[in-house]
Amino acid sequence: MSPSVDREVLVVAVVCLAVALVVLALAVLAGRWWLRVAEARRARLVASARPWLVRLVAGDGTDPVVVERLVNVDARTWRAVEPVAVAMLGKVRGEARTAVIGLLERRGSVERAMRGAHRRSAVVRARSAHLLGAVGGPGATAQLMRLLDDRDPEVRAVAVRALGRLADPTAAVALVHGLHRTPPLPQHLVMSALRQIGPEAVPPLLDAAGQADDLVRAQVAEALGLIGAVASAPVLVAMLRTDRSTEVRLRAARALGRIGAPLSVEGVIAATSAREPLPLRVTATEALGALGARCAVPVLADLVDDPAHWVAHAAAVALAAGRPDGVAAL
């Protein structure tokens, strides 16, 4: 091939590349312009209905004029207003919340969310889970528990957050088991949801404490400690003393330190013995300091001289942060 032909090919390639870059730049600019236009339109639609939403949550929920005005807005306006109404549910209580939920039900939002949880689009499933967690109602918990096994990680995360907002204790065990599925649910989200459920999650978690799976028992112990239910202390003490898994015993010791039940002091002291695995001894020493019991001070003082550096360090920190007699013993 002659040099002139090579130059022609090169020129054509450069021109094509320049055209492609221009087209790409125009597409980006057009996309940004369209987004700004769409956002401005949405803001106008929301602004037209916002005063009525404010009146609804301000105490006019029984006013038929206010309710009907919102129920009868056109579909395009409602698509813009619905996320605002859902967001309000996290900020209002009592009659105002009931009024907003009633509006969402009359507009069919809740029914659509129940159907949307089965849609092929992950975005639709995630939005549906978010709305169900905000509204609740019959069937919402079951639907969200099903979404814990969703193939999309974002949908699973939204479902965990939604179950936490609902605070339904029947979801506690499903949340714990979700930590050991493949792939697992995010641990920080699960533990946050269990804390939101609170003491009502303790009975189902205690039932799960007898599971054969070591990881399940370990996560149950962790969750019980985060909830802080004193009633779970005897079960945690039994796990600390007799469980076959070091990880379960370690989590139980940490949980007992968080709960602070006096009846657990003896079991935690026993776990600091030199016969125990080092990670358990360190965690039990830290838990002993968190318990703040007077009878633990001599034990911690002895542990300051322990040959294991991390045990001695944990004991010194516990004494320094504890009672005046602990500082004196140090």
Coordinates of N, CA and C in Angstrom, one line a residue, residues 9-245:
V9 N -6.3 6.9 4.8 CA -6.9 6.1 5.9 C -6.8 6.8 7.2
L10 N -5.6 7.4 7.5 CA -5.4 8.1 8.7 C -6.3 9.3 8.8
V11 N -6.4 10.1 7.8 CA -7.3 11.2 7.8 C -8.8 10.8 8.0
V12 N -9.2 9.8 7.4 CA -10.6 9.3 7.6 C -10.8 8.9 9.0
A13 N -9.8 8.2 9.6 CA -9.9 7.7 11.0 C -10.0 8.9 11.9
V14 N -9.1 10.0 11.7 CA -9.2 11.1 12.6 C -10.5 11.9 12.5
V15 N -11.0 12.0 11.2 CA -12.3 12.7 11.1 C -13.4 11.9 11.8
C16 N -13.4 10.6 11.6 CA -14.5 9.8 12.3 C -14.4 9.9 13.8
L17 N -13.1 9.9 14.3 CA -13.0 10.1 15.8 C -13.5 11.4 16.2
A18 N -13.2 12.5 15.5 CA -13.6 13.8 15.8 C -15.1 13.9 15.8
V19 N -15.8 13.3 14.8 CA -17.2 13.3 14.7 C -17.8 12.5 15.9
A20 N -17.2 11.4 16.3 CA -17.7 10.6 17.4 C -17.6 11.4 18.7
L21 N -16.5 12.1 18.9 CA -16.3 13.0 20.1 C -17.3 14.1 20.1
V22 N -17.6 14.7 19.0 CA -18.6 15.8 19.0 C -20.0 15.2 19.3
V23 N -20.3 14.1 18.7 CA -21.6 13.5 19.0 C -21.8 13.1 20.5
L24 N -20.7 12.6 21.0 CA -20.7 12.2 22.5 C -20.9 13.4 23.3
A25 N -20.2 14.5 23.0 CA -20.3 15.7 23.8 C -21.7 16.3 23.7
L26 N -22.3 16.3 22.5 CA -23.7 16.8 22.3 C -24.6 15.9 23.1
A27 N -24.4 14.6 23.1 CA -25.3 13.7 23.9 C -25.2 14.0 25.4
V28 N -24.0 14.2 25.9 CA -23.9 14.5 27.3 C -24.6 15.8 27.7
L29 N -24.4 16.8 26.8 CA -25.0 18.1 27.1 C -26.5 18.0 27.0
A30 N -27.0 17.3 26.0 CA -28.4 17.1 25.9 C -29.0 16.3 27.1
G31 N -28.3 15.3 27.6 CA -28.7 14.6 28.8 C -28.8 15.5 30.0
R32 N -27.8 16.3 30.2 CA -27.8 17.2 31.3 C -28.9 18.2 31.2
W33 N -29.1 18.7 30.0 CA -30.2 19.7 29.8 C -31.6 19.0 30.1
W34 N -31.7 17.8 29.7 CA -33.0 17.1 29.9 C -33.2 16.8 31.4
L35 N -32.1 16.5 32.1 CA -32.3 16.2 33.5 C -32.7 17.5 34.3
R36 N -32.1 18.6 33.9 CA -32.5 19.9 34.5 C -33.9 20.3 34.2
V37 N -34.3 20.0 33.0 CA -35.7 20.3 32.6 C -36.7 19.4 33.4
A38 N -36.3 18.1 33.5 CA -37.2 17.2 34.2 C -37.3 17.5 35.7
E39 N -36.1 17.9 36.3 CA -36.1 18.3 37.7 C -36.9 19.5 37.9
A40 N -36.8 20.5 37.0 CA -37.6 21.7 37.2 C -39.1 21.4 37.1
R41 N -39.4 20.6 36.1 CA -40.9 20.2 36.0 C -41.4 19.5 37.3
R42 N -40.5 18.6 37.8 CA -40.9 17.9 39.0 C -41.1 18.8 40.1
A43 N -40.2 19.8 40.3 CA -40.2 20.7 41.4 C -41.5 21.6 41.3
R44 N -41.9 21.9 40.0 CA -43.2 22.7 39.9 C -44.4 21.9 40.3
L45 N -44.4 20.6 39.9 CA -45.5 19.7 40.3 C -45.6 19.6 41.8
V46 N -44.4 19.4 42.4 CA -44.4 19.2 43.9 C -44.9 20.5 44.5
A47 N -44.4 21.6 44.0 CA -44.8 22.9 44.6 C -46.3 23.2 44.5
S48 N -46.9 22.7 43.5 CA -48.4 22.9 43.4 C -49.2 22.1 44.4
A49 N -48.6 20.9 44.9 CA -49.3 20.1 45.8 C -48.8 20.2 47.2
R50 N -47.6 20.7 47.4 CA -47.0 20.8 48.8 C -47.9 21.5 49.8
P51 N -48.5 22.6 49.5 CA -49.4 23.3 50.5 C -50.5 22.4 51.0
W52 N -51.0 21.5 50.1 CA -52.1 20.6 50.5 C -51.5 19.5 51.4
L53 N -50.3 19.0 51.1 CA -49.6 18.0 52.0 C -49.4 18.6 53.3
V54 N -48.9 19.9 53.4 CA -48.6 20.5 54.7 C -49.9 20.6 55.5
R55 N -51.0 21.0 54.8 CA -52.3 21.1 55.5 C -52.7 19.7 56.0
L56 N -52.4 18.7 55.2 CA -52.8 17.3 55.6 C -52.1 16.9 56.9
V57 N -50.8 17.1 57.0 CA -50.0 16.7 58.2 C -50.2 17.7 59.4
A58 N -50.7 18.9 59.1 CA -50.8 19.9 60.1 C -52.1 19.8 60.9
G59 N -53.0 18.8 60.5 CA -54.2 18.6 61.3 C -55.4 18.7 60.5
D60 N -55.3 18.9 59.2 CA -56.5 18.9 58.3 C -56.8 17.6 57.6
G61 N -56.3 16.5 58.2 CA -56.4 15.2 57.6 C -57.9 14.7 57.5
T62 N -58.7 15.3 58.4 CA -60.1 14.9 58.3 C -60.9 15.9 57.5
D63 N -60.3 16.9 56.9 CA -61.0 17.8 56.1 C -61.1 17.2 54.7
P64 N -62.4 16.9 54.3 CA -62.6 16.2 53.0 C -62.0 17.0 51.8
V65 N -62.0 18.4 51.9 CA -61.5 19.2 50.8 C -60.0 18.9 50.6
V66 N -59.3 18.9 51.7 CA -57.8 18.6 51.6 C -57.5 17.2 51.1
V67 N -58.2 16.3 51.6 CA -58.0 14.9 51.2 C -58.3 14.7 49.8
E68 N -59.5 15.1 49.4 CA -60.0 14.9 48.0 C -59.1 15.6 47.0
R69 N -58.6 16.8 47.4 CA -57.7 17.5 46.5 C -56.4 16.7 46.2
L70 N -55.9 16.1 47.2 CA -54.7 15.3 47.0 C -55.0 13.9 46.3
V71 N -56.2 13.4 46.6 CA -56.5 12.1 46.0 C -56.8 12.2 44.5
N72 N -57.2 13.4 44.1 CA -57.7 13.6 42.7 C -56.6 14.3 41.8
V73 N -55.4 14.5 42.3 CA -54.4 15.1 41.5 C -54.1 14.2 40.3
D74 N -53.6 14.7 39.2 CA -53.4 13.9 38.0 C -52.2 12.9 38.3
A75 N -52.1 11.9 37.4 CA -51.1 10.9 37.6 C -49.7 11.5 37.6
R76 N -49.4 12.4 36.7 CA -48.1 13.0 36.6 C -47.7 13.7 37.8
T77 N -48.6 14.5 38.4 CA -48.4 15.2 39.6 C -48.1 14.3 40.8
W78 N -48.9 13.2 40.8 CA -48.8 12.2 41.9 C -47.5 11.5 41.9
R79 N -46.9 11.2 40.7 CA -45.6 10.6 40.6 C -44.5 11.5 41.2
A80 N -44.7 12.8 41.1 CA -43.7 13.7 41.7 C -44.0 13.9 43.2
V81 N -45.2 13.8 43.6 CA -45.6 14.1 45.0 C -45.4 12.9 45.9
E82 N -45.6 11.7 45.3 CA -45.5 10.4 46.2 C -44.2 10.3 47.0
P83 N -43.0 10.5 46.4 CA -41.8 10.4 47.2 C -41.8 11.4 48.4
V84 N -42.4 12.6 48.2 CA -42.4 13.6 49.3 C -43.3 13.1 50.4
A85 N -44.5 12.5 50.0 CA -45.4 12.0 51.0 C -44.8 10.8 51.8
V86 N -44.1 10.0 51.1 CA -43.4 8.8 51.8 C -42.3 9.3 52.7
A87 N -41.6 10.4 52.3 CA -40.5 10.9 53.2 C -41.1 11.6 54.4
M88 N -42.3 12.1 54.3 CA -43.0 12.7 55.5 C -43.3 11.7 56.5
L89 N -43.5 10.4 56.2 CA -43.8 9.4 57.2 C -42.7 9.2 58.2
G90 N -41.5 9.5 57.8 CA -40.4 9.4 58.8 C -40.3 10.6 59.7
K91 N -41.1 11.7 59.5 CA -41.0 12.9 60.3 C -42.3 13.2 61.1
V92 N -43.4 12.4 60.9 CA -44.6 12.7 61.6 C -45.1 11.5 62.4
R93 N -45.9 11.8 63.3 CA -46.5 10.7 64.2 C -48.0 10.9 64.4
G94 N -48.6 9.9 65.0 CA -50.0 10.0 65.4 C -50.9 10.2 64.2
E95 N -51.9 11.2 64.4 CA -52.9 11.4 63.4 C -52.3 11.8 62.0
A96 N -51.3 12.6 62.1 CA -50.7 13.1 60.8 C -50.1 11.9 60.0
R97 N -49.5 11.0 60.7 CA -48.9 9.8 60.0 C -50.1 9.0 59.4
T98 N -51.1 8.8 60.2 CA -52.3 8.0 59.8 C -52.9 8.7 58.5
A99 N -53.0 10.0 58.5 CA -53.6 10.7 57.4 C -52.7 10.5 56.1
V100 N -51.4 10.5 56.2 CA -50.5 10.3 55.1 C -50.7 8.9 54.6
I101 N -50.7 7.9 55.5 CA -50.8 6.5 55.1 C -52.2 6.3 54.4
G102 N -53.2 7.0 54.9 CA -54.5 6.9 54.3 C -54.5 7.4 52.9
L103 N -53.8 8.5 52.7 CA -53.7 9.1 51.3 C -53.0 8.1 50.4
L104 N -51.9 7.6 50.8 CA -51.1 6.6 50.0 C -51.9 5.4 49.7
E105 N -52.8 4.9 50.6 CA -53.6 3.8 50.3 C -54.7 4.1 49.3
R106 N -55.3 5.3 49.4 CA -56.3 5.7 48.5 C -55.8 5.9 47.1
R107 N -54.6 6.4 47.0 CA -53.9 6.6 45.7 C -53.4 5.3 45.1
G108 N -53.5 4.2 45.9 CA -53.1 2.9 45.4 C -51.6 2.6 45.5
S109 N -50.9 3.5 46.2 CA -49.4 3.4 46.3 C -49.0 2.1 47.0
V110 N -49.7 1.8 48.1 CA -49.4 0.6 48.9 C -49.6 -0.7 48.0
E111 N -50.7 -0.7 47.4 CA -51.0 -1.9 46.5 C -50.0 -2.0 45.4
R112 N -49.6 -0.9 44.8 CA -48.6 -1.0 43.8 C -47.3 -1.5 44.3
A113 N -46.9 -1.0 45.6 CA -45.7 -1.5 46.2 C -45.7 -3.0 46.4
M114 N -46.8 -3.5 46.8 CA -46.9 -5.0 47.0 C -46.7 -5.7 45.7
R115 N -47.3 -5.2 44.7 CA -47.0 -5.8 43.3 C -45.6 -5.6 42.9
G116 N -45.1 -4.3 43.1 CA -43.8 -4.0 42.7 C -42.7 -4.8 43.3
A117 N -42.9 -5.4 44.4 CA -41.9 -6.2 45.1 C -41.6 -7.5 44.3
H118 N -42.5 -7.8 43.3 CA -42.3 -9.0 42.4 C -41.8 -8.6 41.0
R119 N -41.6 -7.3 40.8 CA -41.3 -6.9 39.4 C -39.9 -7.3 39.0
R120 N -39.6 -7.3 37.7 CA -38.3 -7.7 37.3 C -37.2 -6.6 37.5
S121 N -37.7 -5.4 37.5 CA -36.8 -4.2 37.7 C -36.3 -4.2 39.2
A122 N -35.0 -4.2 39.4 CA -34.4 -4.0 40.7 C -34.8 -2.7 41.3
V123 N -34.8 -1.6 40.5 CA -35.2 -0.3 41.0 C -36.6 -0.3 41.5
V124 N -37.5 -0.9 40.8 CA -38.9 -0.9 41.2 C -39.0 -1.7 42.5
R125 N -38.3 -2.9 42.6 CA -38.4 -3.7 43.8 C -37.8 -2.9 45.0
A126 N -36.7 -2.2 44.8 CA -36.1 -1.4 45.9 C -37.1 -0.3 46.4
R127 N -37.7 0.4 45.4 CA -38.6 1.5 45.8 C -39.8 0.9 46.5
S128 N -40.3 -0.2 46.1 CA -41.4 -0.9 46.7 C -41.1 -1.3 48.1
A129 N -39.9 -1.8 48.3 CA -39.5 -2.2 49.7 C -39.4 -1.0 50.6
H130 N -38.9 0.1 50.1 CA -38.8 1.4 50.9 C -40.2 1.8 51.3
L131 N -41.1 1.8 50.4 CA -42.5 2.3 50.7 C -43.1 1.4 51.7
L132 N -43.0 0.1 51.5 CA -43.6 -0.9 52.5 C -43.0 -0.7 53.9
G133 N -41.7 -0.4 54.0 CA -41.1 -0.2 55.3 C -41.6 1.1 55.9
A134 N -41.9 2.1 55.1 CA -42.4 3.3 55.7 C -43.9 3.2 56.1
V135 N -44.7 2.5 55.3 CA -46.1 2.4 55.6 C -46.5 1.2 56.5
G136 N -45.9 0.0 56.3 CA -46.2 -1.1 57.1 C -47.6 -1.7 56.6
G137 N -48.3 -2.3 57.5 CA -49.6 -2.8 57.2 C -49.5 -4.3 57.0
P138 N -50.7 -5.0 56.8 CA -50.8 -6.4 56.6 C -50.0 -6.9 55.4
G139 N -49.2 -7.9 55.6 CA -48.4 -8.4 54.5 C -47.1 -7.8 54.2
A140 N -46.8 -6.6 54.8 CA -45.6 -5.9 54.5 C -44.4 -6.6 55.0
T141 N -44.4 -7.1 56.3 CA -43.3 -7.8 56.8 C -42.9 -9.1 56.0
A142 N -44.0 -9.8 55.7 CA -43.7 -11.1 54.9 C -43.1 -10.7 53.5
Q143 N -43.6 -9.7 52.9 CA -43.0 -9.3 51.6 C -41.6 -8.9 51.7
L144 N -41.3 -8.1 52.8 CA -39.9 -7.7 52.9 C -39.0 -8.8 53.3
M145 N -39.4 -9.7 54.1 CA -38.6 -10.9 54.5 C -38.3 -11.7 53.2
R146 N -39.2 -11.8 52.3 CA -39.0 -12.5 51.0 C -37.9 -11.8 50.2
L147 N -37.8 -10.4 50.3 CA -36.8 -9.7 49.6 C -35.5 -9.8 50.2
L148 N -35.3 -10.3 51.4 CA -34.0 -10.5 52.0 C -33.2 -11.5 51.1
D149 N -33.9 -12.3 50.3 CA -33.2 -13.3 49.4 C -33.2 -12.8 48.0
D150 N -33.4 -11.5 47.8 CA -33.4 -11.0 46.4 C -32.0 -11.1 45.8
R151 N -32.0 -11.2 44.5 CA -30.8 -11.4 43.8 C -29.9 -10.1 43.7
D152 N -30.6 -8.9 43.9 CA -29.9 -7.7 43.8 C -29.5 -7.2 45.2
P153 N -28.2 -6.8 45.4 CA -27.7 -6.5 46.8 C -28.4 -5.2 47.3
E154 N -28.7 -4.2 46.4 CA -29.3 -3.0 46.9 C -30.7 -3.2 47.4
V155 N -31.5 -4.1 46.7 CA -32.8 -4.5 47.1 C -32.8 -5.1 48.5
R156 N -31.8 -6.0 48.7 CA -31.7 -6.7 50.0 C -31.4 -5.7 51.1
A157 N -30.5 -4.7 50.8 CA -30.2 -3.7 51.8 C -31.4 -2.8 52.1
V158 N -32.1 -2.5 51.1 CA -33.3 -1.7 51.4 C -34.3 -2.5 52.2
A159 N -34.5 -3.7 51.9 CA -35.4 -4.6 52.7 C -35.0 -4.7 54.2
V160 N -33.7 -4.8 54.4 CA -33.2 -4.8 55.8 C -33.6 -3.5 56.5
R161 N -33.3 -2.4 55.9 CA -33.6 -1.1 56.5 C -35.1 -1.0 56.8
A162 N -35.9 -1.4 55.8 CA -37.3 -1.3 55.9 C -37.9 -2.2 57.1
L163 N -37.3 -3.4 57.3 CA -37.7 -4.2 58.4 C -37.3 -3.6 59.7
G164 N -36.2 -2.9 59.8 CA -35.9 -2.2 61.0 C -36.9 -1.1 61.3
R165 N -37.3 -0.4 60.3 CA -38.3 0.7 60.5 C -39.6 0.1 61.0
L166 N -40.0 -1.0 60.4 CA -41.3 -1.7 60.9 C -41.2 -2.2 62.3
A167 N -40.0 -2.6 62.7 CA -39.7 -3.1 64.1 C -40.7 -4.2 64.5
D168 N -40.8 -5.1 63.5 CA -41.7 -6.3 63.7 C -40.8 -7.4 64.2
P169 N -41.0 -7.9 65.5 CA -40.1 -9.0 66.0 C -40.1 -10.3 65.2
T170 N -41.1 -10.5 64.4 CA -41.1 -11.8 63.7 C -40.1 -11.8 62.6
A171 N -39.5 -10.7 62.3 CA -38.4 -10.6 61.3 C -37.0 -10.8 61.9
A172 N -36.9 -10.9 63.2 CA -35.6 -11.0 63.9 C -34.8 -12.2 63.4
V173 N -35.4 -13.3 63.5 CA -34.6 -14.6 63.1 C -34.2 -14.6 61.6
A174 N -35.1 -14.1 60.8 CA -34.8 -14.0 59.4 C -33.6 -13.1 59.1
L175 N -33.6 -12.0 59.8 CA -32.4 -11.1 59.7 C -31.1 -11.8 60.1
V176 N -31.2 -12.5 61.2 CA -29.9 -13.2 61.7 C -29.5 -14.2 60.7
H177 N -30.5 -15.0 60.2 CA -30.1 -16.1 59.2 C -29.6 -15.5 57.9
G178 N -30.0 -14.2 57.6 CA -29.6 -13.6 56.4 C -28.1 -13.3 56.5
L179 N -27.5 -13.2 57.6 CA -26.1 -13.0 57.8 C -25.2 -14.1 57.2
H180 N -25.9 -15.3 57.1 CA -25.1 -16.5 56.7 C -25.6 -17.1 55.3
R181 N -26.4 -16.3 54.6 CA -26.7 -16.7 53.3 C -25.5 -16.4 52.4
T182 N -25.7 -16.7 51.1 CA -24.6 -16.4 50.1 C -25.2 -15.7 49.0
P183 N -24.8 -14.4 48.8 CA -23.9 -13.6 49.7 C -24.7 -13.1 51.0
P184 N -23.9 -12.8 52.0 CA -24.6 -12.4 53.3 C -25.2 -11.0 53.2
L185 N -26.2 -10.8 54.1 CA -26.7 -9.5 54.3 C -25.6 -8.6 55.0
P186 N -25.6 -7.3 54.7 CA -24.6 -6.5 55.4 C -24.8 -6.5 56.9
Q187 N -23.8 -6.9 57.7 CA -23.9 -7.0 59.1 C -24.3 -5.8 59.8
H188 N -23.7 -4.6 59.4 CA -24.1 -3.4 60.2 C -25.5 -3.0 60.0
L189 N -26.1 -3.3 58.8 CA -27.5 -3.0 58.6 C -28.4 -4.0 59.4
V190 N -28.0 -5.2 59.4 CA -28.8 -6.2 60.2 C -28.8 -5.8 61.7
M191 N -27.6 -5.5 62.2 CA -27.6 -5.2 63.6 C -28.3 -3.9 63.9
S192 N -28.3 -3.0 63.1 CA -29.0 -1.7 63.2 C -30.5 -2.0 63.2
A193 N -31.0 -2.9 62.3 CA -32.4 -3.3 62.3 C -32.8 -4.0 63.6
L194 N -32.0 -4.9 64.1 CA -32.3 -5.6 65.3 C -32.4 -4.6 66.5
R195 N -31.5 -3.6 66.5 CA -31.6 -2.6 67.6 C -32.9 -1.8 67.5
Q196 N -33.4 -1.5 66.3 CA -34.6 -0.8 66.1 C -35.8 -1.7 66.6
I197 N -35.7 -3.0 66.3 CA -36.8 -3.8 66.8 C -36.8 -3.8 68.3
G198 N -35.6 -3.9 68.9 CA -35.6 -3.7 70.4 C -35.9 -5.0 71.2
P199 N -36.3 -4.8 72.4 CA -36.5 -6.0 73.3 C -37.5 -7.0 72.8
E200 N -38.4 -6.6 71.9 CA -39.4 -7.5 71.4 C -38.7 -8.6 70.5
A201 N -37.5 -8.3 70.0 CA -36.8 -9.3 69.2 C -36.1 -10.4 70.0
V202 N -36.1 -10.2 71.4 CA -35.3 -11.1 72.2 C -35.9 -12.5 72.2
P203 N -37.2 -12.7 72.4 CA -37.8 -14.1 72.4 C -37.4 -14.9 71.1
P204 N -37.6 -14.4 69.9 CA -37.2 -15.2 68.7 C -35.7 -15.4 68.6
L205 N -34.9 -14.4 69.1 CA -33.5 -14.6 69.1 C -33.1 -15.7 70.1
L206 N -33.7 -15.7 71.2 CA -33.4 -16.7 72.2 C -33.7 -18.1 71.7
D207 N -34.8 -18.2 70.9 CA -35.2 -19.5 70.3 C -34.1 -19.9 69.3
A208 N -33.5 -18.9 68.6 CA -32.5 -19.2 67.6 C -31.1 -19.5 68.2
A209 N -31.0 -19.2 69.6 CA -29.7 -19.4 70.2 C -29.3 -20.9 70.3
G210 N -30.3 -21.8 70.2 CA -30.1 -23.2 70.2 C -29.7 -23.8 68.9
Q211 N -29.5 -23.0 67.8 CA -29.3 -23.5 66.5 C -27.9 -24.2 66.5
A212 N -27.9 -25.2 65.6 CA -26.6 -26.0 65.5 C -25.5 -25.2 64.8
D213 N -25.8 -24.3 64.0 CA -24.8 -23.5 63.3 C -24.1 -22.6 64.2
D214 N -22.7 -22.7 64.3 CA -21.9 -21.9 65.2 C -22.1 -20.4 64.8
L215 N -22.1 -20.1 63.5 CA -22.2 -18.7 63.1 C -23.5 -18.1 63.5
V216 N -24.6 -18.8 63.4 CA -25.9 -18.3 63.8 C -25.9 -18.0 65.3
R217 N -25.4 -18.9 66.1 CA -25.3 -18.7 67.5 C -24.5 -17.4 67.9
A218 N -23.4 -17.3 67.2 CA -22.5 -16.2 67.4 C -23.2 -14.8 67.1
Q219 N -23.9 -14.8 66.0 CA -24.6 -13.6 65.6 C -25.8 -13.3 66.5
V220 N -26.4 -14.4 67.0 CA -27.5 -14.2 68.0 C -26.9 -13.5 69.3
A221 N -25.8 -14.0 69.7 CA -25.2 -13.5 70.9 C -24.8 -12.0 70.7
E222 N -24.3 -11.7 69.6 CA -24.0 -10.3 69.2 C -25.2 -9.4 69.2
A223 N -26.3 -9.9 68.6 CA -27.5 -9.1 68.5 C -28.1 -8.9 69.9
L224 N -28.1 -9.9 70.8 CA -28.7 -9.8 72.1 C -27.9 -8.7 72.9
G225 N -26.6 -8.7 72.7 CA -25.8 -7.6 73.4 C -26.1 -6.2 72.9
L226 N -26.3 -6.1 71.6 CA -26.7 -4.8 71.0 C -28.0 -4.3 71.4
I227 N -29.0 -5.2 71.6 CA -30.3 -4.9 72.0 C -30.3 -4.5 73.5
G228 N -29.4 -5.1 74.3 CA -29.2 -4.8 75.7 C -30.3 -5.3 76.6
A229 N -30.9 -6.4 76.3 CA -32.0 -6.9 77.1 C -31.4 -7.7 78.3
V230 N -31.7 -7.3 79.5 CA -31.1 -7.9 80.7 C -31.7 -9.4 80.8
A231 N -32.9 -9.6 80.3 CA -33.5 -10.9 80.4 C -32.7 -12.0 79.6
S232 N -31.9 -11.6 78.7 CA -31.1 -12.5 77.9 C -29.8 -12.9 78.6
A233 N -29.5 -12.3 79.7 CA -28.2 -12.5 80.4 C -28.0 -14.0 80.8
P234 N -29.0 -14.7 81.4 CA -28.7 -16.1 81.7 C -28.4 -17.0 80.5
V235 N -29.0 -16.7 79.4 CA -28.7 -17.5 78.2 C -27.3 -17.2 77.7
L236 N -26.9 -15.9 77.7 CA -25.6 -15.6 77.3 C -24.5 -16.1 78.3
V237 N -24.8 -16.2 79.6 CA -23.9 -16.8 80.5 C -23.7 -18.2 80.2
A238 N -24.8 -18.9 79.9 CA -24.7 -20.3 79.6 C -23.9 -20.5 78.3
M239 N -24.1 -19.7 77.3 CA -23.3 -19.8 76.1 C -21.8 -19.5 76.4
L240 N -21.5 -18.6 77.2 CA -20.1 -18.3 77.6 C -19.5 -19.4 78.3
R241 N -20.2 -20.1 79.1 CA -19.6 -21.2 79.9 C -19.5 -22.5 79.2
T242 N -20.5 -22.8 78.3 CA -20.5 -24.2 77.8 C -20.5 -24.4 76.3
D243 N -20.6 -23.3 75.6 CA -20.6 -23.5 74.1 C -19.3 -24.0 73.6
R244 N -19.4 -24.8 72.5 CA -18.2 -25.5 72.0 C -17.4 -24.6 71.1
S245 N -18.0 -23.5 70.7 CA -17.3 -22.6 69.7 C -16.7 -21.4 70.5

